Short mmCIF file of C-alpha atoms in Angstrom, two decimals:
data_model
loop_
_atom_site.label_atom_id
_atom_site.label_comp_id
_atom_site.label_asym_id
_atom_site.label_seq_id
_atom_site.Cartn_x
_atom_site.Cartn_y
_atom_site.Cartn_z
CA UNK A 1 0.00 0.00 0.00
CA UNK A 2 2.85 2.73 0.86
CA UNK A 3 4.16 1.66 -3.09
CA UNK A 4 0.49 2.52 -4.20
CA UNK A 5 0.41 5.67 -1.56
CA UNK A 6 3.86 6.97 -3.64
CA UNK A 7 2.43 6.34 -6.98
CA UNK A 8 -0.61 8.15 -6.23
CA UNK A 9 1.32 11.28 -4.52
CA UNK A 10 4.20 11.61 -7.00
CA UNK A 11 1.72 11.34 -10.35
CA UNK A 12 -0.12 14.53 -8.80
CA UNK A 13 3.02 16.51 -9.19
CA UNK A 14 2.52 19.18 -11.80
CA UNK A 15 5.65 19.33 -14.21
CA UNK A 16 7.38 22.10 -13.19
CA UNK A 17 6.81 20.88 -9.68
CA UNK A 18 8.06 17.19 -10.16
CA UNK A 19 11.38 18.57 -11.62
CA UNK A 20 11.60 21.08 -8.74
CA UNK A 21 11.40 18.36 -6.14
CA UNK A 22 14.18 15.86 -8.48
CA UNK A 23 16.75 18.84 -8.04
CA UNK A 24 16.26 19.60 -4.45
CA UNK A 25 16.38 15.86 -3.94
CA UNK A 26 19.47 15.61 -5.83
CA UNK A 27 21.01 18.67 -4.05
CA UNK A 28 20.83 17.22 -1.22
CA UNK A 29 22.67 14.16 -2.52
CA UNK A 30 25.53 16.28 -3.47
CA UNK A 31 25.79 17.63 0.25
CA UNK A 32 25.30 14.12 1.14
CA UNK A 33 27.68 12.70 -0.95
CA UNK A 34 25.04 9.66 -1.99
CA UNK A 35 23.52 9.44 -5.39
CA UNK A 36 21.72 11.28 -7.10
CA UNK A 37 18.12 10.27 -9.18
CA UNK A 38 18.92 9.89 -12.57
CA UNK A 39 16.39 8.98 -15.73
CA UNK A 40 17.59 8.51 -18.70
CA UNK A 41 17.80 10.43 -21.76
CA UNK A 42 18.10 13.82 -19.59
CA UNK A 43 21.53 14.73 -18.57
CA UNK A 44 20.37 18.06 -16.53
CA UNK A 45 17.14 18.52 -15.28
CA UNK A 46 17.69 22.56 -14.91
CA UNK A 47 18.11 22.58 -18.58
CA UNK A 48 15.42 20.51 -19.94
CA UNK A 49 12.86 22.89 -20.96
CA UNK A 50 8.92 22.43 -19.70
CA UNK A 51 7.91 21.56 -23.15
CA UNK A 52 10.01 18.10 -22.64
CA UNK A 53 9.05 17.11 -19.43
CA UNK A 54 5.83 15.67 -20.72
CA UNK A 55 8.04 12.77 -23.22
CA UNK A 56 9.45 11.82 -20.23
CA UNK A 57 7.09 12.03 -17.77
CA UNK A 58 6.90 8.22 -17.56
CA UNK A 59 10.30 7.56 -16.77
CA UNK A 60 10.83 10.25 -14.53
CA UNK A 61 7.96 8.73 -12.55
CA UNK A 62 9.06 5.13 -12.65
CA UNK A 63 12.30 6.19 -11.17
CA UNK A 64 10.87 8.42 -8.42
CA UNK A 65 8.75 5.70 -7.09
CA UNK A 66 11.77 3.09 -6.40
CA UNK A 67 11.80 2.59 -2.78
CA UNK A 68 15.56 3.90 -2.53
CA UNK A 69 14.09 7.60 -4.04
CA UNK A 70 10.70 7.82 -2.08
CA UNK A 71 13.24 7.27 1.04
CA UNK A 72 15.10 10.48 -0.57
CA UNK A 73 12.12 12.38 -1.44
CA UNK A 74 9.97 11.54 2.06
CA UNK A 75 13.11 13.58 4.23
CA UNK A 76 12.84 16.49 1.26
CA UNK A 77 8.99 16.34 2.18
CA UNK A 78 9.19 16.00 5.93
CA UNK A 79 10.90 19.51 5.88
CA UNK A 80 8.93 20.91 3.74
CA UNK A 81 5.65 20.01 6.23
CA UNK A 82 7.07 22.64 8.54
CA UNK A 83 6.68 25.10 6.19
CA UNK A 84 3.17 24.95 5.54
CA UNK A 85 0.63 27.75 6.33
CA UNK A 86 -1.70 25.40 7.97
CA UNK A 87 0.46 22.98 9.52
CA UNK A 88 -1.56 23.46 13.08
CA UNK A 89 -4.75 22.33 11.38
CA UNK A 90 -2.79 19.16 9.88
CA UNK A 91 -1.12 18.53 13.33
CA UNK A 92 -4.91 18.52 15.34
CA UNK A 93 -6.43 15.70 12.14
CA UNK A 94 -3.26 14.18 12.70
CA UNK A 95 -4.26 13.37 16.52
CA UNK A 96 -7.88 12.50 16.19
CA UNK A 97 -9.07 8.83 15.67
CA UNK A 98 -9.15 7.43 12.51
CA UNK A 99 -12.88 6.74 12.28
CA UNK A 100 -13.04 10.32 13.14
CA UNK A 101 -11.55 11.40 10.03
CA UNK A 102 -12.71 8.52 7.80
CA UNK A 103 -16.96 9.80 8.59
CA UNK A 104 -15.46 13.09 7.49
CA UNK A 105 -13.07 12.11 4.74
CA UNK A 106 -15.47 13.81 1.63
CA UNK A 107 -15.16 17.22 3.57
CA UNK A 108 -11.28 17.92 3.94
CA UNK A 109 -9.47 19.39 0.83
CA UNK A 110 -7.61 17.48 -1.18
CA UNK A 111 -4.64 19.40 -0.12
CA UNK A 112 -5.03 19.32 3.45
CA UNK A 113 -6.21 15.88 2.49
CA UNK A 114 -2.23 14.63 1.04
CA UNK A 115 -0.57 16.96 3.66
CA UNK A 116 -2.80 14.45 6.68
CA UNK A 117 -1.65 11.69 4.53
CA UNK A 118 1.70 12.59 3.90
CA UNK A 119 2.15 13.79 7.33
CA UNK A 120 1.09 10.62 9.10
CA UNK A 121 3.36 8.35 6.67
CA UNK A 122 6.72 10.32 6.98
CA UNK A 123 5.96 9.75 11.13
CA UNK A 124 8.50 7.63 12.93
CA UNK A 125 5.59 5.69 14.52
CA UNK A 126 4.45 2.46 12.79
CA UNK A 127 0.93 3.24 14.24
CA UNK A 128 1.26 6.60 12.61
CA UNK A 129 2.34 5.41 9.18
CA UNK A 130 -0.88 2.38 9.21
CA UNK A 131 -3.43 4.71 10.08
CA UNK A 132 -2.01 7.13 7.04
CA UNK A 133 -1.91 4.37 4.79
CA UNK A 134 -5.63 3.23 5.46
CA UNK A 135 -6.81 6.84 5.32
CA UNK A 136 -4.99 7.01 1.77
CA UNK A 137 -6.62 3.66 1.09
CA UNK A 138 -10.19 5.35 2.17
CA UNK A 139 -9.56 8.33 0.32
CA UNK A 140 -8.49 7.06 -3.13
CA UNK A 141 -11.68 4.23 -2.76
CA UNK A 142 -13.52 7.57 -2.51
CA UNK A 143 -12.55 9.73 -5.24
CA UNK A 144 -12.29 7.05 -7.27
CA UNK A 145 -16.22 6.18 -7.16
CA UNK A 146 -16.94 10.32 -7.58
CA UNK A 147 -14.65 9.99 -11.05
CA UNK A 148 -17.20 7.21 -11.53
CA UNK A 149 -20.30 8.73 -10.73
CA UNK A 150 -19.21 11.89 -13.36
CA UNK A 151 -18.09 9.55 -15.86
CA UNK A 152 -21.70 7.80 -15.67
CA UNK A 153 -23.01 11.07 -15.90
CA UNK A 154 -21.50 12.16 -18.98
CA UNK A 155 -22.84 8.62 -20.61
CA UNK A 156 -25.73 10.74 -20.36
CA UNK A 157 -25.31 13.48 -22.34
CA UNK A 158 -26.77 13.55 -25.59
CA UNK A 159 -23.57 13.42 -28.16
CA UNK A 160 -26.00 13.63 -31.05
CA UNK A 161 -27.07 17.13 -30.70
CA UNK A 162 -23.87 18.22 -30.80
CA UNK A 163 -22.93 16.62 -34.13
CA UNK A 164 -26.03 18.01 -35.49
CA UNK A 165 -25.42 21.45 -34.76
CA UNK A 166 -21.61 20.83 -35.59
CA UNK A 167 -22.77 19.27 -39.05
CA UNK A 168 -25.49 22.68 -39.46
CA UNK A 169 -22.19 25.00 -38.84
CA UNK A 170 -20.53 22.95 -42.05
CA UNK A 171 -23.50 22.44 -44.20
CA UNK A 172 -24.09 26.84 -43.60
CA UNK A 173 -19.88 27.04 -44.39
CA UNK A 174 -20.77 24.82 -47.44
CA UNK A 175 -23.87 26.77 -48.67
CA UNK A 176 -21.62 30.35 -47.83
CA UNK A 177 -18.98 29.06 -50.04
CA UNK A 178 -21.58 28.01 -53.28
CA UNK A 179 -22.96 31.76 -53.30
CA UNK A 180 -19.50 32.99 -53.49
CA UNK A 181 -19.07 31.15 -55.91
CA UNK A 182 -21.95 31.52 -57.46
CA UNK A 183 -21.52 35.06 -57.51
CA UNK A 184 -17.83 34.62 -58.92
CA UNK A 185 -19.41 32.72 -61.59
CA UNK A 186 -21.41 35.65 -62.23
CA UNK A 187 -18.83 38.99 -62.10
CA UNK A 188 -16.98 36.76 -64.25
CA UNK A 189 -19.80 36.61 -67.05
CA UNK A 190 -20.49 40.09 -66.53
CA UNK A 191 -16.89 40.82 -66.94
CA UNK A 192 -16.78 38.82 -70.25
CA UNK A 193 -19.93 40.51 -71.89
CA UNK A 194 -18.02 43.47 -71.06
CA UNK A 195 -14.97 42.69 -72.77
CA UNK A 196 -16.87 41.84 -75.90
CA UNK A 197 -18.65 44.33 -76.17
CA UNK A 198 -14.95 46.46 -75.49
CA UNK A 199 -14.04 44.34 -78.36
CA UNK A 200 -16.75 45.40 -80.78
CA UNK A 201 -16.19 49.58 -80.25
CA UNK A 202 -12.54 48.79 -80.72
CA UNK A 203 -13.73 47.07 -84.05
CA UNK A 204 -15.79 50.16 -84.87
CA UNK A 205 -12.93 52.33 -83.92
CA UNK A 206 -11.00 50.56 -86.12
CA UNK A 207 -13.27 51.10 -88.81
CA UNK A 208 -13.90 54.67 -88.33
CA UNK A 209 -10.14 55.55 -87.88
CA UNK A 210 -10.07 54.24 -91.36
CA UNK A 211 -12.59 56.44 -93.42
CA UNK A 212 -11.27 59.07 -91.38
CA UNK A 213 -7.71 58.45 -92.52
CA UNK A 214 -8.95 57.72 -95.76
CA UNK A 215 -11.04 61.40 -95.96
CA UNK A 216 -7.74 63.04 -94.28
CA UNK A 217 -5.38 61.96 -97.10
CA UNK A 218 -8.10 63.14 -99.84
CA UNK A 219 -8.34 66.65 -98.13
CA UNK A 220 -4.42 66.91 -98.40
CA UNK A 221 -4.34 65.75 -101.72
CA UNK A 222 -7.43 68.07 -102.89
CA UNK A 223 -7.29 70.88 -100.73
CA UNK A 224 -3.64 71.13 -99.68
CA UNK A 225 -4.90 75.40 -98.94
CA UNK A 226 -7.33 74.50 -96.33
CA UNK A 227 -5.24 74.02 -93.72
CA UNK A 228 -7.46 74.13 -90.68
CA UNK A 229 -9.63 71.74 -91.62
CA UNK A 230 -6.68 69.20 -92.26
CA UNK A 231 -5.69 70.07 -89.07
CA UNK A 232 -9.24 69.39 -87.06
CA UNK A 233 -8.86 66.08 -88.65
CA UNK A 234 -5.39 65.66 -87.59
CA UNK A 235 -6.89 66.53 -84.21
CA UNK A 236 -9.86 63.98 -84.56
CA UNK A 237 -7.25 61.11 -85.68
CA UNK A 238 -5.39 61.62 -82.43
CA UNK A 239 -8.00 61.50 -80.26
CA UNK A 240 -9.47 58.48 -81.93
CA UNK A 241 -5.96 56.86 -81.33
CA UNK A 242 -5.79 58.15 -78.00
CA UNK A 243 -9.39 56.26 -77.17
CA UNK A 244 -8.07 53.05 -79.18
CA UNK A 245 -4.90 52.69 -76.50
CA UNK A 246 -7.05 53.44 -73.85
CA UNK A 247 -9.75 50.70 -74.81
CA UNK A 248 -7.05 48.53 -75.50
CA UNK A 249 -5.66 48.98 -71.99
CA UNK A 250 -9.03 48.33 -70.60
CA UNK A 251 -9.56 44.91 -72.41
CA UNK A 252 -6.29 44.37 -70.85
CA UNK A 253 -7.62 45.04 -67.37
CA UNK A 254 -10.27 42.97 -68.28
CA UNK A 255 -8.66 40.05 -69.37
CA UNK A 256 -6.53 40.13 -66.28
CA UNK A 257 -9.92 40.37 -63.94
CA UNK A 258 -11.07 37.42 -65.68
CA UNK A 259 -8.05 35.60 -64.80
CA UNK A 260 -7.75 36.44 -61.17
CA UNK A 261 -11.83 35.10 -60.80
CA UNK A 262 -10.71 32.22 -62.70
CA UNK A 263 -8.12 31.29 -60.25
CA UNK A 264 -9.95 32.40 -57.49
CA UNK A 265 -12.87 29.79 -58.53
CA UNK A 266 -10.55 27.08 -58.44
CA UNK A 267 -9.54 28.39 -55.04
CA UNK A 268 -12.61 28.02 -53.54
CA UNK A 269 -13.41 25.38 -55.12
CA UNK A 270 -10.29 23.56 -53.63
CA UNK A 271 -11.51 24.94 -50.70
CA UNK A 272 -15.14 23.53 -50.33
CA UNK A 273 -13.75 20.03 -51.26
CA UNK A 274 -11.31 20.12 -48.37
CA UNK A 275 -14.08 21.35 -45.91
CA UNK A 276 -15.88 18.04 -47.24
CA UNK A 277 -13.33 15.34 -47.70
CA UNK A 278 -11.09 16.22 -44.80
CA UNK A 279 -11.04 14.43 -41.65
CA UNK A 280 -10.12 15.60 -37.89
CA UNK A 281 -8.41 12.94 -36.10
CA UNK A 282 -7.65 13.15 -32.65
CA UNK A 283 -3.94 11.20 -31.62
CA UNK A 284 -3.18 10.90 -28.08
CA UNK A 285 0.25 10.13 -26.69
CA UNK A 286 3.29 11.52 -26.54
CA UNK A 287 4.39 11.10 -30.67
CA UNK A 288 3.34 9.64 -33.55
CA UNK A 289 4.90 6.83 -35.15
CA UNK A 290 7.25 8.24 -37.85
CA UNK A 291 6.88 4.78 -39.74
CA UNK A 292 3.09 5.85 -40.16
CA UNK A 293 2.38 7.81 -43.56
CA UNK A 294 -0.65 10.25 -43.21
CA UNK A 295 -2.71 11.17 -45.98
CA UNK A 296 -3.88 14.18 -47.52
CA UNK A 297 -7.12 13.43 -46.06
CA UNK A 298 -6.78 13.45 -43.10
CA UNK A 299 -6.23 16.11 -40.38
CA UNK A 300 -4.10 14.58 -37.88
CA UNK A 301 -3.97 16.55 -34.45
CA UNK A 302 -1.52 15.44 -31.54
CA UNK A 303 -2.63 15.66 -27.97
CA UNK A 304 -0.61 14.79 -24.90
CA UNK A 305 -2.10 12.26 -22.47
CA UNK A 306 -2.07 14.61 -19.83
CA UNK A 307 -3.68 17.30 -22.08
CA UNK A 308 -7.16 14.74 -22.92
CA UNK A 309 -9.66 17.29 -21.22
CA UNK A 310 -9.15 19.80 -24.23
CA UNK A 311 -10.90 17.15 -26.37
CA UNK A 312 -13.98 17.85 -24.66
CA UNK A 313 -14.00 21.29 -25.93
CA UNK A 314 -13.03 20.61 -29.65
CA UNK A 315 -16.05 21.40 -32.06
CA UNK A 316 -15.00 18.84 -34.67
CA UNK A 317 -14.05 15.61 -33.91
CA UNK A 318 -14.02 12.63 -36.83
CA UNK A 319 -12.05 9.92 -34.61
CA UNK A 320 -9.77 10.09 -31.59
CA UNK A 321 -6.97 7.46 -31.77
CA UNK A 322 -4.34 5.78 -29.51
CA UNK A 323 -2.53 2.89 -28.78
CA UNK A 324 -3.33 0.79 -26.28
CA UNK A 325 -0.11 -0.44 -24.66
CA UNK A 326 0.98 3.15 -24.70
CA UNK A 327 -1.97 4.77 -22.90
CA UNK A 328 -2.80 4.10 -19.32
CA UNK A 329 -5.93 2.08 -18.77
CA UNK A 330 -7.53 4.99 -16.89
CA UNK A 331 -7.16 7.64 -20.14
CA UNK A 332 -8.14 4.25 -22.32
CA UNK A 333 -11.78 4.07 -20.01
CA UNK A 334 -12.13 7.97 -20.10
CA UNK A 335 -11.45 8.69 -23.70
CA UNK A 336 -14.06 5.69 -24.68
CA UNK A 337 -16.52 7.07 -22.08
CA UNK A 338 -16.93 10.51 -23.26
CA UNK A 339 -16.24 9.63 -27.22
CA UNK A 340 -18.20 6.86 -27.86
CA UNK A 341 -17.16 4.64 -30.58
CA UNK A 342 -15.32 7.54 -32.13
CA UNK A 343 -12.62 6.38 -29.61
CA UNK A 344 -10.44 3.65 -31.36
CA UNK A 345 -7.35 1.79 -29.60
CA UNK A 346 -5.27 0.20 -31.31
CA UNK A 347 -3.24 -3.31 -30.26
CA UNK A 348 -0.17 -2.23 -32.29
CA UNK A 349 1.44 0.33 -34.57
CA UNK A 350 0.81 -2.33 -37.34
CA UNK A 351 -2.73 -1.95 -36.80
CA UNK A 352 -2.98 1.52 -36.75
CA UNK A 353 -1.25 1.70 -39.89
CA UNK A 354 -3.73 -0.48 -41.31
CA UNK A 355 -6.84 1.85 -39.74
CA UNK A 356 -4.75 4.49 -41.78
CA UNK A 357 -4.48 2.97 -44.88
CA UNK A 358 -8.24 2.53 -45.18
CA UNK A 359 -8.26 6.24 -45.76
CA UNK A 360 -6.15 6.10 -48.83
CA UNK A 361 -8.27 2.87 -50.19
CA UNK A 362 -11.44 4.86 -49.52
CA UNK A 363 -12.65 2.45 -46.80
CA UNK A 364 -13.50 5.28 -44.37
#
């Protein structure tokens, strides 16, 4: 029970906090001259950044619970219990009977709760350290069966409403996207009758800048003495070239509109397959296996074990995946509890692999 008692205490340790405690541990090792915890893989705790901690969470834990570093870590602790604000208050539970405490177990803090605990098992008397150990045992029996009576309460809620309004939100996204498109479609056609009909004054342009240079030439040659009037036409001729550049550079501008909608129509057309063919899955644990290929089609978010809770507040959700011998049992139960069948473990990497290849084959 004291193993179970050290298992239970040491997993509560934030991260920052579990590394804290490993260096003061270790410090006083040094001044001790005796060794020091070591896990492997991390050379210096003060330089491995809070990011990490989380990969090796495991085997920091696994070494912190052998019996020769909960011996370390219970002296580290048994100082520390001097230090706390309430310490009187732990002292007067400390001294009252045990079925004293036990009728009002539900009604202590949990921190007050591990500091009784705690307090009672780093005592010198063997009475002491029994009657911690079976008010640990008590305690973990009881918060265990509340985690049980929440998890039977979320079996209640009704997951289907929330994929229908989930699926409403995409089918609106879906229906926003066709009108823009739509409307695309439409500039675009507007844009084009434009340009044609651009095209046909350029053609009468054309036509007219003809007979004009056509009457110009038979003024000069017939009426070389009437200067002026050669010269309005001169005048008209330039301004008819003038307005020929300038329709030619708006044809231009048109042709490039055209072009832009054109690739932006294939852009949001891209886009509103994606929002239909791609799929949100959900991988929990601390990596991926690199020897896994993931398709196009899929949208594969990672999410650390001890990060599961922000699952219960993501909007779209296709599958949530892990593997088994990887994931403790207790994430396994609660991940399958609040997902439903959406929640798939997996024996082996093989097996996932396999799950993922159905993608590609198009048996999802």
């Amino acid at each position: 029970m004291l193993k179970e008692f050290w298992k239970w205490f040491i997993k509560d340790f934030t991260d920052k906090e579990i590394i804290q405690i490993i260096n003061r541990v270790n410090e006083h090792a040094i001044a001790n001259k005796t060794k020091k915890i070591e896990v492997k893989g991390i050379s210096d705790f003060n330089k491995l950044k809070l990011a990490q901690i989380s990969l090796f969470r495991s085997r920091i834990e696994t070494e912190l619970n052998k019996t020769i570093n909960t011996n370390k870590l219970k002296k580290i602790l048994k100082l520390d219990m001097k230090k706390i604000s309430n310490l009187k208050q732990i002292e007067d539970l400390s001294k009252m009977e045990y079925d004293i405490v036990a009728k009002d177990i539900e009604t202590i803090e949990k921190e007050d709760m591990k500091n009784l605990i705690l307090y009672l098992i780093t005592h010198v008397d063997q009475t002491e350290i029994d009657k911690g150990l079976n008010l640990f045992e008590l305690y973990k029996s009881k918060t265990e069966q509340t985690e049980i009576e929440k998890n039977e309460e979320l079996d209640d809620v009704d997951f289907e409403d929330d994929w229908a309004n989930e699926k409403e939100k995409l089918l609106a996204e879906i229906s926003d996207l066709k009108q823009k498109l739509n409307f695309e479609k439409n500039v675009k056609g507007s844009l084009m009758e434009s340009n044609k009909a651009l095209e046909k004054s350029l053609l009468t342009t054309k036509r007219d800048n003809t007979e004009y240079s056509k009457e110009l030439k038979k003024i000069k040659n017939d009426l070389s003495d009437k200067k002026y009037s050669v010269y309005t036409l001169e005048q008209k001729n330039k301004e008819l070239e003038d307005s020929l550049a300038l329709m030619k550079q708006q044809l231009d501008i048109s042709k490039t509109r055209i072009k832009d909608l054109e690739q932006e129509s294939v852009r949001v057309s891209e886009e509103l397959i994606k929002i239909k063919s791609k799929k949100v899955i959900h991988f929990v644990g601390n990596y991926f296996p690199n020897s896994i290929e993931v398709p196009e089609v899929i949208d594969l978010q990672l999410v650390q074990p001890s990060e599961i809770s922000i699952l219960e507040r993501e909007t779209v959700i296709f599958e949530i995946w892990f593997i088994q011998f990887r994931l403790p049992i207790r994430e396994q139960k609660l991940l399958i509890s609040n997902f439903g069948i959406k929640a798939k473990g997996f024996k082996s990497e093989k097996e996932l692999k396999q799950h993922v290849n159905s993608f590609v084959l198009g048996g999802i």
